[in-house]
Amino acid sequence: MLQSNQLFEMQSALEHYNKHRTTLKMTTGSLELDSLIDAIQEGMFYLFYGNNSVVLDAIVYKLLVSCVLPVKEKHGFESMGVFFNNVNYYDYSRKTFTSVNPEKIGVAAKCFGIEPKIVFKNLYILTAYNENYQVSVAEQVTKLIESNKDIKLLVVHNITKFFKDSTGGKKLETANLLKQTIGMICKVCGKNKVALICTADSNSASKGSIPKPTGGLYLKHTANVIIHIKEHSSTSTIPSFKAILLKHQYVKTPKSATLYIRKTGGMMLLD
């Protein structure tokens, strides 16, 4: 039988404070978003979801570059990152069968004032083209993080892609594979203090209410921080989006911020 002191480790307020004080935080590339979620903290799981791929892409490309930025001067992690993208095989021709656009990473790097080659050297890219391969890639990511302690960020883009596209009896199987994928990456990121960021689709909802993320309750309960992003205004020359903070360990009531994206170097980036 376990003794009480084996069930949990007691921690004083001072110990908790010192631990939190030394925890690294990384900028998202947006002052408004940083203020809303208190930046990106190592070891935490962030879920950004919504049905506008433009703004989610814009956030992702900024985050991939932020990871490489110096800690003191640029508020980065000064470390390596992993980009795990999920794309449907049937949505892409072989000519466009790529997981990430290097040109977009280059543009994002220049916006931060860092040489693109430095970002490329510190970024691993893996792609899943169906729900079964998604689990296999998650296993590869787990081994990669376990073997490389310089990795401090894992971005999983479109994590609910295959669940959203599945129909009929395959829905349950895809949901179980998604749960398996999330379980693996959460465990390895928590163990190694790697910041985990996932983007996902949202379910439909009645007018005036906030939709839930696609993928079931497991994804919603597992994430430490959840942000829903929806289009705020499409009439302006500068598109704006409303980011609503729905879950955070230090915030009990929903908060929101307005995000803007601008066309820079032929692509849309978080302003």
mmCIF file of C-alpha atoms in Angstrom:
data_model
loop_
_atom_site.group_PDB
_atom_site.id
_atom_site.type_symbol
_atom_site.label_atom_id
_atom_site.label_comp_id
_atom_site.label_asym_id
_atom_site.label_seq_id
_atom_site.Cartn_x
_atom_site.Cartn_y
_atom_site.Cartn_z
ATOM 1 C CA MET A 1 0.000 0.000 0.000
ATOM 2 C CA LEU A 2 1.338 3.453 -0.944
ATOM 3 C CA GLN A 3 2.163 5.848 1.874
ATOM 4 C CA SER A 4 0.670 9.344 1.685
ATOM 5 C CA ASN A 5 4.036 10.931 0.899
ATOM 6 C CA GLN A 6 4.344 8.659 -2.133
ATOM 7 C CA LEU A 7 1.094 9.882 -3.649
ATOM 8 C CA PHE A 8 2.180 13.461 -4.180
ATOM 9 C CA GLU A 9 5.102 15.742 -3.495
ATOM 10 C CA MET A 10 4.500 18.634 -1.116
ATOM 11 C CA GLN A 11 5.806 21.975 -2.354
ATOM 12 C CA SER A 12 6.116 25.265 -0.500
ATOM 13 C CA ALA A 13 4.834 28.514 -1.997
ATOM 14 C CA LEU A 14 8.439 29.734 -2.311
ATOM 15 C CA GLU A 15 9.472 26.599 -4.206
ATOM 16 C CA HIS A 16 6.505 27.029 -6.551
ATOM 17 C CA TYR A 17 7.388 30.703 -7.062
ATOM 18 C CA ASN A 18 11.055 29.991 -7.829
ATOM 19 C CA LYS A 19 10.091 27.224 -10.245
ATOM 20 C CA HIS A 20 7.653 29.498 -12.063
ATOM 21 C CA ARG A 21 10.138 32.395 -12.071
ATOM 22 C CA THR A 22 12.778 30.341 -13.886
ATOM 23 C CA THR A 23 10.351 28.846 -16.417
ATOM 24 C CA LEU A 24 11.087 29.990 -19.959
ATOM 25 C CA LYS A 25 8.425 31.876 -21.895
ATOM 26 C CA MET A 26 8.400 32.478 -25.637
ATOM 27 C CA THR A 27 6.687 35.247 -27.579
ATOM 28 C CA THR A 28 3.964 34.411 -30.091
ATOM 29 C CA GLY A 29 5.048 37.314 -32.270
ATOM 30 C CA SER A 30 1.970 39.320 -31.270
ATOM 31 C CA LEU A 31 1.871 41.643 -28.240
ATOM 32 C CA GLU A 32 -1.910 41.252 -28.039
ATOM 33 C CA LEU A 33 -1.742 37.461 -28.032
ATOM 34 C CA ASP A 34 1.177 37.437 -25.566
ATOM 35 C CA SER A 35 -0.854 39.611 -23.210
ATOM 36 C CA LEU A 36 -3.913 37.379 -23.554
ATOM 37 C CA ILE A 37 -2.231 34.041 -22.810
ATOM 38 C CA ASP A 38 0.909 35.195 -20.947
ATOM 39 C CA ALA A 39 3.100 34.072 -23.883
ATOM 40 C CA ILE A 40 4.100 30.448 -24.555
ATOM 41 C CA GLN A 41 5.428 28.620 -21.515
ATOM 42 C CA GLU A 42 7.621 25.527 -21.702
ATOM 43 C CA GLY A 43 5.874 22.309 -20.713
ATOM 44 C CA MET A 44 2.362 23.664 -21.380
ATOM 45 C CA PHE A 45 -0.174 22.467 -23.973
ATOM 46 C CA TYR A 46 -1.818 25.228 -26.035
ATOM 47 C CA LEU A 47 -4.765 24.618 -28.351
ATOM 48 C CA PHE A 48 -5.615 27.216 -30.992
ATOM 49 C CA TYR A 49 -8.748 26.359 -32.917
ATOM 50 C CA GLY A 50 -11.094 27.859 -35.479
ATOM 51 C CA ASN A 51 -12.212 27.486 -39.080
ATOM 52 C CA ASN A 52 -10.046 30.174 -40.654
ATOM 53 C CA SER A 53 -6.871 28.508 -41.903
ATOM 54 C CA VAL A 54 -5.257 31.842 -42.847
ATOM 55 C CA VAL A 55 -4.935 33.122 -39.283
ATOM 56 C CA LEU A 56 -3.939 29.708 -37.872
ATOM 57 C CA ASP A 57 -1.207 29.424 -40.520
ATOM 58 C CA ALA A 58 -0.053 32.953 -39.672
ATOM 59 C CA ILE A 59 0.249 32.061 -35.987
ATOM 60 C CA VAL A 60 2.095 28.809 -36.707
ATOM 61 C CA TYR A 61 4.787 30.356 -38.904
ATOM 62 C CA LYS A 62 5.523 33.035 -36.317
ATOM 63 C CA LEU A 63 5.802 30.409 -33.557
ATOM 64 C CA LEU A 64 8.222 28.251 -35.537
ATOM 65 C CA VAL A 65 10.591 31.202 -35.849
ATOM 66 C CA SER A 66 10.072 32.428 -32.260
ATOM 67 C CA CYS A 67 11.450 29.142 -30.954
ATOM 68 C CA VAL A 68 14.875 29.857 -32.432
ATOM 69 C CA LEU A 69 15.098 33.482 -31.225
ATOM 70 C CA PRO A 70 17.497 34.431 -28.397
ATOM 71 C CA VAL A 71 16.022 34.298 -24.898
ATOM 72 C CA LYS A 72 17.107 37.737 -23.651
ATOM 73 C CA GLU A 73 17.019 39.980 -26.711
ATOM 74 C CA LYS A 74 14.039 38.528 -28.601
ATOM 75 C CA HIS A 75 12.066 36.553 -25.954
ATOM 76 C CA GLY A 76 12.473 33.222 -27.730
ATOM 77 C CA PHE A 77 13.405 29.756 -26.523
ATOM 78 C CA GLU A 78 16.814 29.841 -28.249
ATOM 79 C CA SER A 79 16.320 26.184 -29.048
ATOM 80 C CA MET A 80 15.166 23.716 -31.671
ATOM 81 C CA GLY A 81 11.589 23.062 -32.715
ATOM 82 C CA VAL A 82 9.522 20.346 -34.384
ATOM 83 C CA PHE A 83 6.781 21.002 -36.929
ATOM 84 C CA PHE A 84 4.312 18.109 -37.251
ATOM 85 C CA ASN A 85 1.871 18.886 -40.047
ATOM 86 C CA ASN A 86 -1.249 16.921 -40.986
ATOM 87 C CA VAL A 87 -2.452 17.097 -44.587
ATOM 88 C CA ASN A 88 -4.925 14.894 -46.427
ATOM 89 C CA TYR A 89 -3.250 12.883 -49.186
ATOM 90 C CA TYR A 90 -6.191 13.413 -51.539
ATOM 91 C CA ASP A 91 -6.210 17.193 -51.057
ATOM 92 C CA TYR A 92 -2.782 17.637 -52.584
ATOM 93 C CA SER A 93 -1.373 16.936 -56.018
ATOM 94 C CA ARG A 94 2.146 15.548 -56.136
ATOM 95 C CA LYS A 95 3.410 18.946 -57.244
ATOM 96 C CA THR A 96 2.191 20.533 -54.018
ATOM 97 C CA PHE A 97 2.902 17.540 -51.819
ATOM 98 C CA THR A 98 4.888 19.480 -49.239
ATOM 99 C CA SER A 99 4.414 19.780 -45.520
ATOM 100 C CA VAL A 100 5.587 23.334 -45.051
ATOM 101 C CA ASN A 101 6.504 26.276 -47.250
ATOM 102 C CA PRO A 102 10.198 27.187 -46.718
ATOM 103 C CA GLU A 103 9.603 30.576 -48.313
ATOM 104 C CA LYS A 104 7.017 31.440 -45.652
ATOM 105 C CA ILE A 105 9.416 30.480 -42.875
ATOM 106 C CA GLY A 106 12.033 32.674 -44.541
ATOM 107 C CA VAL A 107 9.687 35.664 -44.638
ATOM 108 C CA ALA A 108 8.681 35.140 -40.992
ATOM 109 C CA ALA A 109 12.364 34.902 -39.996
ATOM 110 C CA LYS A 110 13.196 38.189 -41.720
ATOM 111 C CA CYS A 111 10.299 39.883 -39.930
ATOM 112 C CA PHE A 112 11.926 38.855 -36.655
ATOM 113 C CA GLY A 113 15.354 39.974 -37.881
ATOM 114 C CA ILE A 114 16.925 36.527 -37.944
ATOM 115 C CA GLU A 115 18.682 34.773 -40.815
ATOM 116 C CA PRO A 116 16.319 32.148 -42.350
ATOM 117 C CA LYS A 117 19.120 29.561 -42.567
ATOM 118 C CA ILE A 118 19.461 29.657 -38.779
ATOM 119 C CA VAL A 119 15.776 28.773 -38.439
ATOM 120 C CA PHE A 120 15.998 25.979 -41.019
ATOM 121 C CA LYS A 121 18.966 24.421 -39.194
ATOM 122 C CA ASN A 122 16.995 24.314 -35.945
ATOM 123 C CA LEU A 123 13.694 22.986 -37.244
ATOM 124 C CA TYR A 124 12.558 19.396 -37.808
ATOM 125 C CA ILE A 125 9.610 18.852 -40.156
ATOM 126 C CA LEU A 126 7.391 15.752 -40.241
ATOM 127 C CA THR A 127 4.152 15.187 -42.138
ATOM 128 C CA ALA A 128 1.218 12.799 -41.783
ATOM 129 C CA TYR A 129 -1.041 12.140 -44.768
ATOM 130 C CA ASN A 130 -3.683 9.937 -43.110
ATOM 131 C CA GLU A 131 -4.901 9.000 -39.641
ATOM 132 C CA ASN A 132 -2.831 5.798 -39.362
ATOM 133 C CA TYR A 133 0.366 7.533 -40.387
ATOM 134 C CA GLN A 134 -0.452 10.286 -37.888
ATOM 135 C CA VAL A 135 0.143 7.796 -35.074
ATOM 136 C CA SER A 136 3.407 6.625 -36.682
ATOM 137 C CA VAL A 137 4.644 10.210 -36.982
ATOM 138 C CA ALA A 138 3.693 10.839 -33.339
ATOM 139 C CA GLU A 139 5.908 7.892 -32.393
ATOM 140 C CA GLN A 140 8.774 9.388 -34.428
ATOM 141 C CA VAL A 141 8.270 12.739 -32.724
ATOM 142 C CA THR A 142 8.355 11.068 -29.301
ATOM 143 C CA LYS A 143 11.695 9.407 -30.048
ATOM 144 C CA LEU A 144 13.078 12.645 -31.477
ATOM 145 C CA ILE A 145 12.206 14.684 -28.387
ATOM 146 C CA GLU A 146 13.520 11.978 -26.043
ATOM 147 C CA SER A 147 16.856 11.885 -27.879
ATOM 148 C CA ASN A 148 17.335 15.636 -28.397
ATOM 149 C CA LYS A 149 17.166 17.797 -25.276
ATOM 150 C CA ASP A 150 17.619 20.974 -27.353
ATOM 151 C CA ILE A 151 14.017 20.727 -28.561
ATOM 152 C CA LYS A 152 11.729 23.102 -26.654
ATOM 153 C CA LEU A 153 8.751 23.462 -29.021
ATOM 154 C CA LEU A 154 6.423 21.059 -30.813
ATOM 155 C CA VAL A 155 3.824 22.514 -33.187
ATOM 156 C CA VAL A 156 1.172 20.073 -34.410
ATOM 157 C CA HIS A 157 -0.738 21.788 -37.207
ATOM 158 C CA ASN A 158 -4.245 20.624 -38.224
ATOM 159 C CA ILE A 159 -4.282 17.869 -35.604
ATOM 160 C CA THR A 160 -8.019 17.206 -36.155
ATOM 161 C CA LYS A 161 -7.748 17.145 -39.966
ATOM 162 C CA PHE A 162 -8.416 13.414 -40.381
ATOM 163 C CA PHE A 163 -11.124 13.323 -37.729
ATOM 164 C CA LYS A 164 -12.964 16.152 -39.467
ATOM 165 C CA ASP A 165 -12.689 14.437 -42.866
ATOM 166 C CA SER A 166 -13.786 10.996 -41.599
ATOM 167 C CA THR A 167 -17.360 9.779 -42.083
ATOM 168 C CA GLY A 168 -19.663 6.967 -40.989
ATOM 169 C CA GLY A 169 -18.242 4.025 -39.104
ATOM 170 C CA LYS A 170 -14.684 5.264 -39.593
ATOM 171 C CA LYS A 171 -15.337 8.222 -37.302
ATOM 172 C CA LEU A 172 -14.869 6.207 -34.099
ATOM 173 C CA GLU A 173 -11.663 4.567 -35.348
ATOM 174 C CA THR A 174 -10.235 7.948 -36.344
ATOM 175 C CA ALA A 175 -11.208 9.402 -32.959
ATOM 176 C CA ASN A 176 -9.320 6.609 -31.159
ATOM 177 C CA LEU A 177 -6.235 7.179 -33.322
ATOM 178 C CA LEU A 178 -6.414 10.900 -32.602
ATOM 179 C CA LYS A 179 -6.634 10.207 -28.870
ATOM 180 C CA GLN A 180 -3.625 7.907 -29.142
ATOM 181 C CA THR A 181 -1.665 10.599 -30.986
ATOM 182 C CA ILE A 182 -2.510 13.298 -28.437
ATOM 183 C CA GLY A 183 -1.681 10.999 -25.543
ATOM 184 C CA MET A 184 1.805 10.237 -26.867
ATOM 185 C CA ILE A 185 2.825 13.800 -27.663
ATOM 186 C CA CYS A 186 1.400 15.196 -24.405
ATOM 187 C CA LYS A 187 3.311 12.674 -22.333
ATOM 188 C CA VAL A 188 6.682 13.279 -23.983
ATOM 189 C CA CYS A 189 6.267 17.080 -23.974
ATOM 190 C CA GLY A 190 5.289 17.178 -20.323
ATOM 191 C CA LYS A 191 8.186 14.941 -19.339
ATOM 192 C CA ASN A 192 10.756 17.020 -21.246
ATOM 193 C CA LYS A 193 9.289 20.518 -20.588
ATOM 194 C CA VAL A 194 8.545 21.044 -24.280
ATOM 195 C CA ALA A 195 5.866 23.593 -25.173
ATOM 196 C CA LEU A 196 3.147 21.866 -27.193
ATOM 197 C CA ILE A 197 0.987 23.883 -29.580
ATOM 198 C CA CYS A 198 -1.820 22.308 -31.588
ATOM 199 C CA THR A 199 -4.157 23.872 -34.119
ATOM 200 C CA ALA A 200 -7.566 22.355 -34.742
ATOM 201 C CA ASP A 201 -10.868 22.893 -36.510
ATOM 202 C CA SER A 202 -14.011 23.978 -34.680
ATOM 203 C CA ASN A 203 -17.466 22.455 -34.622
ATOM 204 C CA SER A 204 -20.482 24.377 -35.814
ATOM 205 C CA ALA A 205 -22.450 26.347 -33.217
ATOM 206 C CA SER A 206 -25.553 28.465 -32.980
ATOM 207 C CA LYS A 207 -25.200 32.187 -33.584
ATOM 208 C CA GLY A 208 -23.775 34.031 -30.607
ATOM 209 C CA SER A 209 -22.248 30.983 -28.931
ATOM 210 C CA ILE A 210 -18.635 29.844 -28.989
ATOM 211 C CA PRO A 211 -18.135 26.575 -30.898
ATOM 212 C CA LYS A 212 -16.192 23.715 -29.343
ATOM 213 C CA PRO A 213 -13.017 22.312 -30.884
ATOM 214 C CA THR A 214 -13.352 19.322 -33.182
ATOM 215 C CA GLY A 215 -11.928 16.089 -31.824
ATOM 216 C CA GLY A 216 -14.030 15.308 -28.779
ATOM 217 C CA LEU A 217 -13.717 15.986 -25.068
ATOM 218 C CA TYR A 218 -10.287 14.360 -24.712
ATOM 219 C CA LEU A 219 -8.550 17.126 -26.662
ATOM 220 C CA LYS A 220 -10.475 19.817 -24.793
ATOM 221 C CA HIS A 221 -9.674 18.399 -21.346
ATOM 222 C CA THR A 222 -6.021 17.630 -22.077
ATOM 223 C CA ALA A 223 -5.021 21.121 -23.228
ATOM 224 C CA ASN A 224 -3.829 23.540 -20.526
ATOM 225 C CA VAL A 225 -4.694 26.648 -22.536
ATOM 226 C CA ILE A 226 -7.465 26.907 -25.145
ATOM 227 C CA ILE A 227 -7.966 29.818 -27.534
ATOM 228 C CA HIS A 228 -10.783 30.082 -30.064
ATOM 229 C CA ILE A 229 -10.074 32.332 -33.037
ATOM 230 C CA LYS A 230 -12.773 33.675 -35.320
ATOM 231 C CA GLU A 231 -12.956 36.322 -38.023
ATOM 232 C CA HIS A 232 -13.645 39.746 -36.549
ATOM 233 C CA SER A 233 -13.680 41.946 -39.631
ATOM 234 C CA SER A 234 -13.073 41.196 -43.308
ATOM 235 C CA THR A 235 -14.049 44.629 -44.599
ATOM 236 C CA SER A 236 -10.851 46.388 -43.585
ATOM 237 C CA THR A 237 -7.684 46.322 -45.680
ATOM 238 C CA ILE A 238 -6.064 44.690 -42.630
ATOM 239 C CA PRO A 239 -8.022 41.519 -41.692
ATOM 240 C CA SER A 240 -8.751 41.242 -37.976
ATOM 241 C CA PHE A 241 -9.620 38.256 -35.811
ATOM 242 C CA LYS A 242 -10.958 37.834 -32.304
ATOM 243 C CA ALA A 243 -8.966 35.512 -30.057
ATOM 244 C CA ILE A 244 -11.017 34.287 -27.078
ATOM 245 C CA LEU A 245 -9.203 32.690 -24.156
ATOM 246 C CA LEU A 246 -11.453 29.892 -22.898
ATOM 247 C CA LYS A 247 -9.120 27.960 -20.596
ATOM 248 C CA HIS A 248 -5.999 28.935 -18.672
ATOM 249 C CA GLN A 249 -4.546 27.889 -15.340
ATOM 250 C CA TYR A 250 -4.466 31.496 -14.078
ATOM 251 C CA VAL A 251 -7.658 32.847 -15.672
ATOM 252 C CA LYS A 252 -11.141 31.796 -14.596
ATOM 253 C CA THR A 253 -13.285 33.917 -16.936
ATOM 254 C CA PRO A 254 -13.055 34.275 -20.736
ATOM 255 C CA LYS A 255 -10.948 37.140 -22.062
ATOM 256 C CA SER A 256 -10.385 38.252 -25.632
ATOM 257 C CA ALA A 257 -8.008 40.214 -27.833
ATOM 258 C CA THR A 258 -8.074 41.449 -31.414
ATOM 259 C CA LEU A 259 -5.389 40.077 -33.733
ATOM 260 C CA TYR A 260 -4.343 41.493 -37.087
ATOM 261 C CA ILE A 261 -2.594 39.817 -39.995
ATOM 262 C CA ARG A 262 -0.745 41.631 -42.757
ATOM 263 C CA LYS A 263 0.489 40.576 -46.162
ATOM 264 C CA THR A 264 4.279 40.498 -45.972
ATOM 265 C CA GLY A 265 6.538 39.117 -48.684
ATOM 266 C CA GLY A 266 3.580 37.546 -50.478
ATOM 267 C CA MET A 267 2.196 35.772 -47.396
ATOM 268 C CA MET A 268 -0.056 36.535 -44.436
ATOM 269 C CA LEU A 269 1.700 36.917 -41.087
ATOM 270 C CA LEU A 270 0.540 37.717 -37.583
ATOM 271 C CA ASP A 271 1.073 41.417 -36.953
#
